[in-house]
Tab-separated table of C-alpha atoms and ligand atoms in Angstrom:
chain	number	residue	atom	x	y	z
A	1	UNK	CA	23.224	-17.298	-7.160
A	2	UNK	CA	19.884	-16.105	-7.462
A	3	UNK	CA	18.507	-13.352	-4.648
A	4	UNK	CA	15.009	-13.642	-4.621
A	5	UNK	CA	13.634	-10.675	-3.498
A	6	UNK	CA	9.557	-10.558	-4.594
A	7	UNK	CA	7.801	-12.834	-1.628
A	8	UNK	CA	4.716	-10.503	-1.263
A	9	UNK	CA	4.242	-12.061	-4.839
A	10	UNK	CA	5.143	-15.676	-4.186
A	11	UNK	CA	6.539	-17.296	-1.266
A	12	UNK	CA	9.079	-20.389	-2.144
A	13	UNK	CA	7.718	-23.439	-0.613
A	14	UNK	CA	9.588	-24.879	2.741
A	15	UNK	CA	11.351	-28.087	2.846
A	16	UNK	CA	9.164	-29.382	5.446
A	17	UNK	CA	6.196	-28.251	3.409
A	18	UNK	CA	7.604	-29.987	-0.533
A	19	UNK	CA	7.613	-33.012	1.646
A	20	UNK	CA	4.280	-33.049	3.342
A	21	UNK	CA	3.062	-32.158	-0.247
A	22	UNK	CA	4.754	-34.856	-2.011
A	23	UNK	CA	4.112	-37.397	0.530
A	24	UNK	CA	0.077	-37.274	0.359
A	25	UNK	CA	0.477	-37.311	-3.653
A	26	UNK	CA	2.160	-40.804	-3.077
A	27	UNK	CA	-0.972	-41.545	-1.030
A	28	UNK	CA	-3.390	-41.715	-4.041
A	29	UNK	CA	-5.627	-39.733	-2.018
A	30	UNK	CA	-9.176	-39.988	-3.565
A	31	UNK	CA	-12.399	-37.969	-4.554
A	32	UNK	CA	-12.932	-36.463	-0.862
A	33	UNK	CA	-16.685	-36.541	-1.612
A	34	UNK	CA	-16.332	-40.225	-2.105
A	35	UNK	CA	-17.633	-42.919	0.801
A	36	UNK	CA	-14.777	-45.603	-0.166
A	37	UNK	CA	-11.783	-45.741	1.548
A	38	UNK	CA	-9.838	-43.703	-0.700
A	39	UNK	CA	-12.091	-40.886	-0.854
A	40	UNK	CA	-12.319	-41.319	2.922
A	41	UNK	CA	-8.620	-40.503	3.531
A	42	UNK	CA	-8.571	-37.444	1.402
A	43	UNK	CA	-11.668	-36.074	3.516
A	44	UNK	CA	-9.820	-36.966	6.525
A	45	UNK	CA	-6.717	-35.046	5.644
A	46	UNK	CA	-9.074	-32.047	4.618
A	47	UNK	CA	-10.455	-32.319	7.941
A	48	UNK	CA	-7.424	-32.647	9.534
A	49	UNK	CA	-5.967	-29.289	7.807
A	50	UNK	CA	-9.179	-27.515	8.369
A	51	UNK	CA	-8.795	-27.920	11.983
A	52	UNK	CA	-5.190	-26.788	11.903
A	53	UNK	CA	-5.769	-23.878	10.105
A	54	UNK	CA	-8.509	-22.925	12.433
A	55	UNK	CA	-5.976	-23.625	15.343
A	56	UNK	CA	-3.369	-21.848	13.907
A	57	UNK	CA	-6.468	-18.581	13.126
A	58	UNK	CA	-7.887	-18.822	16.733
A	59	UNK	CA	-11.294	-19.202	14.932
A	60	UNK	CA	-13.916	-22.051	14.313
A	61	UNK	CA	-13.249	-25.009	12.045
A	62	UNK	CA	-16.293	-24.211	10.323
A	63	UNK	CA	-15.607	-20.885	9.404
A	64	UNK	CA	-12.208	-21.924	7.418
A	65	UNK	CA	-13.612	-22.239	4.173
A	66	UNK	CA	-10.468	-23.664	1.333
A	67	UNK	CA	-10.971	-21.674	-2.340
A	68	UNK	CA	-8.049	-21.784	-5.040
A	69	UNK	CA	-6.305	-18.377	-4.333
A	70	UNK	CA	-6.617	-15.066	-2.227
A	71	UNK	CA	-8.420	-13.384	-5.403
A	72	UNK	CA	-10.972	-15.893	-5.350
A	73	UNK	CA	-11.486	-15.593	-1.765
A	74	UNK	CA	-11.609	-11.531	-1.985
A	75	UNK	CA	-14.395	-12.064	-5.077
A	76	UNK	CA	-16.217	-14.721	-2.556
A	77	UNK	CA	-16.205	-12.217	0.001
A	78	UNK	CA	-17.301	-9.191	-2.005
A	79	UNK	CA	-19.851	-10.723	-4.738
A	80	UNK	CA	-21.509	-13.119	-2.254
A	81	UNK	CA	-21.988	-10.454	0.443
A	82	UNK	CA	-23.862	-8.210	-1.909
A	83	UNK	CA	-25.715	-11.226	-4.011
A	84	UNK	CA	-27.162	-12.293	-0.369
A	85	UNK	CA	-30.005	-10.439	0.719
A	86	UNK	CA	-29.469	-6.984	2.414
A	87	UNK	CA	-26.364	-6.766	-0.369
A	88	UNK	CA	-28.457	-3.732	-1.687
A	89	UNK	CA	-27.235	-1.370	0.712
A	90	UNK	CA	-23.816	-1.588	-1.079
A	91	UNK	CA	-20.027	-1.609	-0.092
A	92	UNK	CA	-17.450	0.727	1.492
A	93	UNK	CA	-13.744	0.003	0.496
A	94	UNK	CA	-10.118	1.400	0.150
A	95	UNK	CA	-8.819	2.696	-2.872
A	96	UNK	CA	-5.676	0.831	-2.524
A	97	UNK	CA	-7.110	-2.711	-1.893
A	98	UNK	CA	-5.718	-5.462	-4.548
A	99	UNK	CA	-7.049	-5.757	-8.036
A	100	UNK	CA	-8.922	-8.636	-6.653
A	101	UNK	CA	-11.257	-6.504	-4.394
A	102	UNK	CA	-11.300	-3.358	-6.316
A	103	UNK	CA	-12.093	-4.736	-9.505
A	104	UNK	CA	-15.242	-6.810	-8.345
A	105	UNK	CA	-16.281	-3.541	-6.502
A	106	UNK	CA	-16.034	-1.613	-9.531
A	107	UNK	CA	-18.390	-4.417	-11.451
A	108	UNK	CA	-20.839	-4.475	-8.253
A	109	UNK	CA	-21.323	-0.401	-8.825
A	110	UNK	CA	-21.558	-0.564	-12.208
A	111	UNK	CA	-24.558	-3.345	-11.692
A	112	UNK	CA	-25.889	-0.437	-9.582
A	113	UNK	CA	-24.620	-1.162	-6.041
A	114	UNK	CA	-23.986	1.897	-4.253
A	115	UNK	CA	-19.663	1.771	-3.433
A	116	UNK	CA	-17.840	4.518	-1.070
A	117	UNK	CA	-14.382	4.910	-1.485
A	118	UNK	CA	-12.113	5.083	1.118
A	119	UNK	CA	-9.007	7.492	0.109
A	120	UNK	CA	-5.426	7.236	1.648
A	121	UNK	CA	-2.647	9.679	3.001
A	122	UNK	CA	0.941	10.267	1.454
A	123	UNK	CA	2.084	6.882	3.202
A	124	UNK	CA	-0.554	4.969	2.394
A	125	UNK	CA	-2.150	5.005	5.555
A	126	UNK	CA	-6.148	5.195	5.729
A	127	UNK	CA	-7.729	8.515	7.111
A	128	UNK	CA	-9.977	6.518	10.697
A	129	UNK	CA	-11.898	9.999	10.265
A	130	UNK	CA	-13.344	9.298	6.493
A	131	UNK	CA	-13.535	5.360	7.579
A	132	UNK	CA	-15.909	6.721	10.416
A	133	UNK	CA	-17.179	8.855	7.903
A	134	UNK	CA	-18.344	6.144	5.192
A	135	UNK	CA	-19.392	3.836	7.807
A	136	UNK	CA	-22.126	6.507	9.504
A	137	UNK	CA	-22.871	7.989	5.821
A	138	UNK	CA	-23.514	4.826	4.003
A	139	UNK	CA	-25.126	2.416	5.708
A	140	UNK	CA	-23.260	0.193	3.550
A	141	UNK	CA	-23.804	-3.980	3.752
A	142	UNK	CA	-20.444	-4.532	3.819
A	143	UNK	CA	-16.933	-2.778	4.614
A	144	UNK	CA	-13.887	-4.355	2.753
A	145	UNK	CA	-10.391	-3.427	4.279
A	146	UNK	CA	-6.865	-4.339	3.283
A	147	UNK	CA	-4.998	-5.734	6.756
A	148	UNK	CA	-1.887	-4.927	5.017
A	149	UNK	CA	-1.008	-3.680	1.418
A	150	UNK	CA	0.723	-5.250	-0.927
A	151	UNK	CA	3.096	-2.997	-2.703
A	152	UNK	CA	3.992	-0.577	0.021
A	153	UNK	CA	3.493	-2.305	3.317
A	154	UNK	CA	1.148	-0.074	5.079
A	155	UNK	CA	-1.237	-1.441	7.790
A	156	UNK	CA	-5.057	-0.983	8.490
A	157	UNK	CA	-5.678	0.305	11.962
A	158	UNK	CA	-7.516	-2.531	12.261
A	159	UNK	CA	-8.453	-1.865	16.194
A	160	UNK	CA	-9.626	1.195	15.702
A	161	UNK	CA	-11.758	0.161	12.561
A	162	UNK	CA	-13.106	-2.701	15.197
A	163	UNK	CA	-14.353	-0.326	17.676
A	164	UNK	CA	-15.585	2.195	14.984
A	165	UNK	CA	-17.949	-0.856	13.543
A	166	UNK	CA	-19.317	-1.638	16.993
A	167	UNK	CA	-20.450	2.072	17.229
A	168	UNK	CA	-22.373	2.268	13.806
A	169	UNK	CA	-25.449	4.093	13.644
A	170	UNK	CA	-27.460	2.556	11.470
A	171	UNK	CA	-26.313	-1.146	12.157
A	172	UNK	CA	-23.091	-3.107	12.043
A	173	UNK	CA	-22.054	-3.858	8.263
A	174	UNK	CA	-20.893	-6.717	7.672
A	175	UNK	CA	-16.401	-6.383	8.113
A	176	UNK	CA	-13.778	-8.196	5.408
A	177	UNK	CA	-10.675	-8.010	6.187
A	178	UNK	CA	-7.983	-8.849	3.117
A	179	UNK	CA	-5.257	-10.038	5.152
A	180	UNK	CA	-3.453	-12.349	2.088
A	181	UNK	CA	-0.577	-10.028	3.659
A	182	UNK	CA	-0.391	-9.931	6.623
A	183	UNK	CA	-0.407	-13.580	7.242
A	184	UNK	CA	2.606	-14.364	9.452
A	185	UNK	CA	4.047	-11.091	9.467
A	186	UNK	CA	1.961	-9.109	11.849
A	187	UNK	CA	-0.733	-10.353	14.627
A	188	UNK	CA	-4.021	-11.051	13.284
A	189	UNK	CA	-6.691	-11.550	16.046
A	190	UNK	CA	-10.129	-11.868	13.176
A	191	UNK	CA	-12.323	-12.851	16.569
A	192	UNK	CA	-11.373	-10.510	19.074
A	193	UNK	CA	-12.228	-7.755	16.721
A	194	UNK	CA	-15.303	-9.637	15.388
A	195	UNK	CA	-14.272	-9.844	11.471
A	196	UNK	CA	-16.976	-11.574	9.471
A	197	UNK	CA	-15.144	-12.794	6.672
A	198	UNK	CA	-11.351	-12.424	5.725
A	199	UNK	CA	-8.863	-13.675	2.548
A	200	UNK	CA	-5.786	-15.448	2.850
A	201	UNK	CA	-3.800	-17.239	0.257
A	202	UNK	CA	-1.272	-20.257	0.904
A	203	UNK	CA	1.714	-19.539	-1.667
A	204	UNK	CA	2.545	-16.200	0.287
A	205	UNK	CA	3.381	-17.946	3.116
A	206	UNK	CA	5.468	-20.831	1.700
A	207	UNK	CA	2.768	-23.222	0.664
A	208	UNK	CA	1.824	-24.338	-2.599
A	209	UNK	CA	0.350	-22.397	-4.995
A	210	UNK	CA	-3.653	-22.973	-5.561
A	211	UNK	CA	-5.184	-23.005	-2.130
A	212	UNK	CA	-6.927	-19.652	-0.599
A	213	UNK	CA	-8.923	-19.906	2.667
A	214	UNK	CA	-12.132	-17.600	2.843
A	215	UNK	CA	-12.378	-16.882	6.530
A	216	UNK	CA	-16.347	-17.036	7.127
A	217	UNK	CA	-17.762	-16.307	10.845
A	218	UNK	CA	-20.571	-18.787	11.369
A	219	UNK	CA	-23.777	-17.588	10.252
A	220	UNK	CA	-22.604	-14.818	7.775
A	221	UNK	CA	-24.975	-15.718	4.690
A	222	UNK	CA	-23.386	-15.472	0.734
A	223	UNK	CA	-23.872	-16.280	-2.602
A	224	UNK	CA	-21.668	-18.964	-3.812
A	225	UNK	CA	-19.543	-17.963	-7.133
A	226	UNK	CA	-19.522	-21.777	-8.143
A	227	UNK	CA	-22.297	-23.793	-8.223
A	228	UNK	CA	-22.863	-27.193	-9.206
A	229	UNK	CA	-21.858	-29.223	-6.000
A	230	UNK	CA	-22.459	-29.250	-1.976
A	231	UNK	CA	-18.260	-28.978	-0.939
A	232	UNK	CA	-17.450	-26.332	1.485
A	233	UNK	CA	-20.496	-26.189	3.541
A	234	UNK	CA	-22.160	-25.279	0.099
A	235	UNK	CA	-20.635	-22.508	-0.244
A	236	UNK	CA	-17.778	-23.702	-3.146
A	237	UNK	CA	-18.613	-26.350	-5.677
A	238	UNK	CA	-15.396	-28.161	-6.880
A	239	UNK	CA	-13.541	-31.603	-5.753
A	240	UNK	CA	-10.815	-30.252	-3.370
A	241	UNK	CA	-7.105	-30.498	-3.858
A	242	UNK	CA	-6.466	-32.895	-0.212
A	243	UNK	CA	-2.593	-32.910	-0.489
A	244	UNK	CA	-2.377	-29.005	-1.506
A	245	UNK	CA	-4.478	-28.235	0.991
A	246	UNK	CA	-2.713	-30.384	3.676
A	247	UNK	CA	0.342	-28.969	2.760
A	248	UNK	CA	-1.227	-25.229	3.068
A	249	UNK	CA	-2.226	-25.902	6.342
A	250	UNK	CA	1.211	-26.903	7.562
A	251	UNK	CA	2.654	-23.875	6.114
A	252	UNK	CA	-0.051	-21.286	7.576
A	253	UNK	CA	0.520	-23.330	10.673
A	254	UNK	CA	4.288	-22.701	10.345
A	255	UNK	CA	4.009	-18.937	9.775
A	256	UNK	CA	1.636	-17.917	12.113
A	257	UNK	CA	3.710	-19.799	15.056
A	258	UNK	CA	6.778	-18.014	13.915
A	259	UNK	CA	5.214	-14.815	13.550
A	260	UNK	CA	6.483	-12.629	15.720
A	261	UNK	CA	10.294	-13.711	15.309
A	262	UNK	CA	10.074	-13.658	11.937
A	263	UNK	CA	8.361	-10.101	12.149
A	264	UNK	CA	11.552	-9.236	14.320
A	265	UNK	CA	14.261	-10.958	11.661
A	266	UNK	CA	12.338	-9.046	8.516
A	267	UNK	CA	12.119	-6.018	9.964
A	268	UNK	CA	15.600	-6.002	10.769
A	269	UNK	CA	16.708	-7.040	7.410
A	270	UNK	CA	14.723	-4.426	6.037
A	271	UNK	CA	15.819	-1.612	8.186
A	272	UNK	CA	19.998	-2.760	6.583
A	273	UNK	CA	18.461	-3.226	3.034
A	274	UNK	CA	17.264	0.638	3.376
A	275	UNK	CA	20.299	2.065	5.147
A	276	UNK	CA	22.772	-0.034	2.554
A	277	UNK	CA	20.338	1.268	-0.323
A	278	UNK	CA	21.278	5.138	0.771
A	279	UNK	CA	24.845	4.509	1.064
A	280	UNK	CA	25.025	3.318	-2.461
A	281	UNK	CA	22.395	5.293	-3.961
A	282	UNK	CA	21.544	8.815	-4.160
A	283	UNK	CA	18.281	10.501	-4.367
A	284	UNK	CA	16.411	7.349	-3.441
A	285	UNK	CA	12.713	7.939	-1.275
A	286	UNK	CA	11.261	5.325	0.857
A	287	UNK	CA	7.493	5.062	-0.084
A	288	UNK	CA	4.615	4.200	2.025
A	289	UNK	CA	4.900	4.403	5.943
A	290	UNK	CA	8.383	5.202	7.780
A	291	UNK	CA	10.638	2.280	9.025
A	292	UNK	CA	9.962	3.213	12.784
A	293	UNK	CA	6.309	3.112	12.151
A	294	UNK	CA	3.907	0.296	12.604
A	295	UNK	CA	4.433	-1.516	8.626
A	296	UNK	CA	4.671	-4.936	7.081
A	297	UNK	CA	7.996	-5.870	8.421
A	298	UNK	CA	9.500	-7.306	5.089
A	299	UNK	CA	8.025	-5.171	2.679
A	300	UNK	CA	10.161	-1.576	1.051
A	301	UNK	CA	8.800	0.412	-1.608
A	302	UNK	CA	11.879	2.621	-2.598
A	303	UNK	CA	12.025	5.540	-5.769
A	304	UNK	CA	15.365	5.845	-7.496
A	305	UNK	CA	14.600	9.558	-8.612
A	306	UNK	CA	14.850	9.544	-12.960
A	307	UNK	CA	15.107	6.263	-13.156
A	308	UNK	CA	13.233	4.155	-15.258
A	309	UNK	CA	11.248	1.541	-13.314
A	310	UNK	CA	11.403	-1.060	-15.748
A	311	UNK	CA	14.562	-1.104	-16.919
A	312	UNK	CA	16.060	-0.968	-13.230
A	313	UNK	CA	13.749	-4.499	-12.792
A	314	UNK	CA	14.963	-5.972	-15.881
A	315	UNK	CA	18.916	-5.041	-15.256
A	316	UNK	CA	18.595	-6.250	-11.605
A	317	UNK	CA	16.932	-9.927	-12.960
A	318	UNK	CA	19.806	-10.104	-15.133
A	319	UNK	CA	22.311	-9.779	-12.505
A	320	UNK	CA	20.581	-12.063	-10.510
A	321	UNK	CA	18.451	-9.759	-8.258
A	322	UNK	CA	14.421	-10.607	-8.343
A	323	UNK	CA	12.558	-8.169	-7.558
A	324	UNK	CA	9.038	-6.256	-9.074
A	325	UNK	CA	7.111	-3.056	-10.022
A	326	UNK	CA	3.739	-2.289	-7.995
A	327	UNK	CA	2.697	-0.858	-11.747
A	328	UNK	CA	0.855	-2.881	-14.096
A	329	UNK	CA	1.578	-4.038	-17.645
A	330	UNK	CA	-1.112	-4.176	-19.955
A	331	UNK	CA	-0.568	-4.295	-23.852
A	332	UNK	CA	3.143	-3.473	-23.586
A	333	UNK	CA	1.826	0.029	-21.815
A	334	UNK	CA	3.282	0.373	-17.804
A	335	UNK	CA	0.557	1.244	-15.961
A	336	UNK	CA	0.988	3.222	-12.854
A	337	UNK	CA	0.574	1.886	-9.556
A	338	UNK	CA	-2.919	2.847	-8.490
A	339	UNK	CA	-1.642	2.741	-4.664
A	340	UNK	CA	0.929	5.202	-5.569
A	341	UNK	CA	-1.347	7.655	-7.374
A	342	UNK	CA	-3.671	7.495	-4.480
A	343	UNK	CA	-0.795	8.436	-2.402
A	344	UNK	CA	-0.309	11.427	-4.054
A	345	UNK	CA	2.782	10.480	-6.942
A	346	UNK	CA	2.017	11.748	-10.303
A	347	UNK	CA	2.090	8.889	-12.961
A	348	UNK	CA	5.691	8.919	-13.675
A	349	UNK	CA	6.346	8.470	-10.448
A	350	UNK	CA	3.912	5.582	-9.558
A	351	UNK	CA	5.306	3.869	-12.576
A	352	UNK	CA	8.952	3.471	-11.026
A	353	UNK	CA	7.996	2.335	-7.246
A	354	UNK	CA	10.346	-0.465	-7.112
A	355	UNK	CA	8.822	-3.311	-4.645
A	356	UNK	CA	11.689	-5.145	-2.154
A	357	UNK	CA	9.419	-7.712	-0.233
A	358	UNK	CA	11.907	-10.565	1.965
A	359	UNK	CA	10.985	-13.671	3.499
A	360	UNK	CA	11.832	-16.448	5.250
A	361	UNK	CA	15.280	-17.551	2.912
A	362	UNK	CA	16.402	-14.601	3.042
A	363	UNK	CA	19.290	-13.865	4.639
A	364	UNK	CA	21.859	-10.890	5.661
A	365	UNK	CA	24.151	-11.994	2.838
A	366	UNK	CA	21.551	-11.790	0.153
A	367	UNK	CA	20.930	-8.047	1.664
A	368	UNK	CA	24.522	-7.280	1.009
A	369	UNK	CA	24.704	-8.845	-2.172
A	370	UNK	CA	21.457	-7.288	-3.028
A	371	UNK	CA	22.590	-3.581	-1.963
A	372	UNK	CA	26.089	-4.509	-3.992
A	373	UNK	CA	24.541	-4.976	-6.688
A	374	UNK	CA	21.799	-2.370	-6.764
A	375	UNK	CA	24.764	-0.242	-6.358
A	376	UNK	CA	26.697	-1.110	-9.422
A	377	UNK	CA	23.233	-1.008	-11.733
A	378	UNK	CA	22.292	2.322	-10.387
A	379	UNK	CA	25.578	3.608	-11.346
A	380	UNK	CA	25.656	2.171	-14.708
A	381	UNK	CA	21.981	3.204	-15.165
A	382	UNK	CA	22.880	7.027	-14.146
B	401	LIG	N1	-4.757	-9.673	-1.792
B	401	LIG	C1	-3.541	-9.131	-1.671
B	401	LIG	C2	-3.314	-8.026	-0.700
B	401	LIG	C3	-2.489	-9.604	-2.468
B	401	LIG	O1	-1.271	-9.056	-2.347
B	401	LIG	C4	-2.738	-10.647	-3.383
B	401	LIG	C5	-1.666	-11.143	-4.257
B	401	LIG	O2	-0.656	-10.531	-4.454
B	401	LIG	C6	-4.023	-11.190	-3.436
B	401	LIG	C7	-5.012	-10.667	-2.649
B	401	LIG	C8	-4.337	-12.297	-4.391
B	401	LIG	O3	-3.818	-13.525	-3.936
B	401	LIG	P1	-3.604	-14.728	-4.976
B	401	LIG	O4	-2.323	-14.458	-5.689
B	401	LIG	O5	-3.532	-15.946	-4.105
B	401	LIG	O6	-4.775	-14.748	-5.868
């Protein structure tokens, strides 16, 4: 038996979600830009799962916006804020944001956009002081956040960010929130704290793969990326994917209902996987914020001190234990983390982070199996 262990990178769909999916492909839904009855149906069911989303968001129907993937969302966000006039004034992000964000911030500034860079503390937590800083300093267009990260499940104070924006000086930039996330696993509330645009992705939370949502307050002008077509309120040319989408819906829908058990069922699996990880293991650190602190309730980064990352990940997959590396590979080389170096680990360290992210199969047996078997391997390995 498998023990599946990497959700922050994919979510496995639901059973209730495989069959909403596979039920509208037996519907021969059509072209949803179509007038015949065919195409009629699929716009209905896009409809349909627009609304629920927005339900399930507290927001407008027309400011759920359906894109392939949370990257493509992110680039939406970032590119078509600063390609829309007033974009001049630049951007203000994190330095531990996804690839997705930081690399079309780095592009923007080398076009000649101005960029601030927002740094982090030892936990991965984001200094409000230098976020108040960049925001008075800059004057930027647009501030781009993380809701919750990735690879070591630290949270934006995303309150306090709120009120900071509503005090700016020298106008309110424009506020994007990546919360790909923190979607069903902590409270979101993108209208009480008056987010303008925000990323979410369906196959983190048990959908299918291929469906993002760009989160777009009414009235917040951008650039499309993809032109050639009038779908999405003209803001995304391309013939929509009706039965993916339908079935993203239902799974958002699912996992923002459930949110705050699940939050409670995670954390607690969480809090066993790191006390069964110190029984068996010694000299292993917990990375990113501490277990009693406000964090992404299924997400551990742990360091197994000389160990290498890599080979831990590949001797865990073969004894059935999935889990991944916050570093990236690139031409055989292991890159290290960039969230980890910006926490303050030097490279060898960022390059052996090893990423435990749960979710909603997993259960307190796959924790013990898990921590059996991370035992034996660690043993073997030292
Ligand atoms: N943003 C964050 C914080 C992510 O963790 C990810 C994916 O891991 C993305 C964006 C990109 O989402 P997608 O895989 O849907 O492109």
């Amino acid at each position: 038996m498998r023990i599946y262990l990497d959700h922050n990178a994919t979510s496995p769909m639901s059973a209730e979600v495989r069959e909403r999916f596979l039920e509208l492909l037996d519907e021969d839904l059509g072209n949803p830009s179509s007038t015949h009855a065919s195409g009629r149906r699929a716009r209905a069911v896009i409809d349909d799962s627009r609304a629920e989303i927005a339900a399930a968001l507290c927001v407008p129907e027309e400011s759920v916006l359906f894109t392939a993937c949370g990257s493509e969302s992110n680039n939406m966000a970032l590119r078509g804020a600063l390609e829309a006039p007033g974009g001049e004034r630049g951007l203000a992000t994190t330095v531990i944001e996804h690839s997705s964000v930081l690399e079309p911030a780095r592009d923007l500034e080398q076009r000649g956009f101005p960029v601030s860079w927002i740094p982090v503390d030892e936990r991965g937590a984001l200094n409000l002081g230098s976020v108040q800083h960049v925001i008075e300093s800059s004057g930027c267009r647009l501030l781009s956040t993380m809701a919750a990260n990735n690879e070591v499940g630290s949270l934006a104070p995303l309150d306090e960010i709120s009120e900071l924006l509503g005090k700016a000086p020298s106008g309110r930039p424009l506020w994007h929130v990546d919360g790909v996330q923190a979607l069903g696993r902590v409270p979101l509330r993108l209208s009480d704290w008056g987010v303008d645009l925000a990323s979410f992705s369906a196959h983190k939370v048990g959908g299918p793969l291929g469906v993002g949502i760009l989160f777009r307050k009414p009235g917040v002008e951008l650039r499309p990326l993809a032109l050639g077509g009038g779908q999405e309120s003209n803001a995304r040319a391309g013939t929509e994917n009706a039965a993916a989408i339908a079935a993203a819906a239902l799974a958002i829908r699912l996992a923002c209902s459930k949110q705050e058990s699940n939050a409670v069922r995670l954390g607690e699996l969480s809090t066993m996987l790191w006390e069964g990880l110190q029984e068996v293991a010694a000299r292993v650190r917990l990375l990113g914020p501490d277990l009693d602190s406000p964090r992404l309730p299924n997400t551990l980064n742990v360091l197994f001190e000389n160990i290498d990352g890599r080979t831990l990940v590949a001797r865990l997959d073969l004894e059935g234990v999935e889990a991944s590396l916050g570093s990236a590979c690139s031409s055989g080389a292991i890159e290290p983390s960039h969230v980890l170096l910006a926490m303050g680990f030097d490279a060898e360290e960022a390059r052996a982070g090893l990423r435990l992210s749960l979710g909603a199969c997993t259960s307190r047996a796959d924790i013990h199996s898990a921590v059996d078997t991370m035992g034996k391997v660690l043993n073997e390995l030292r």
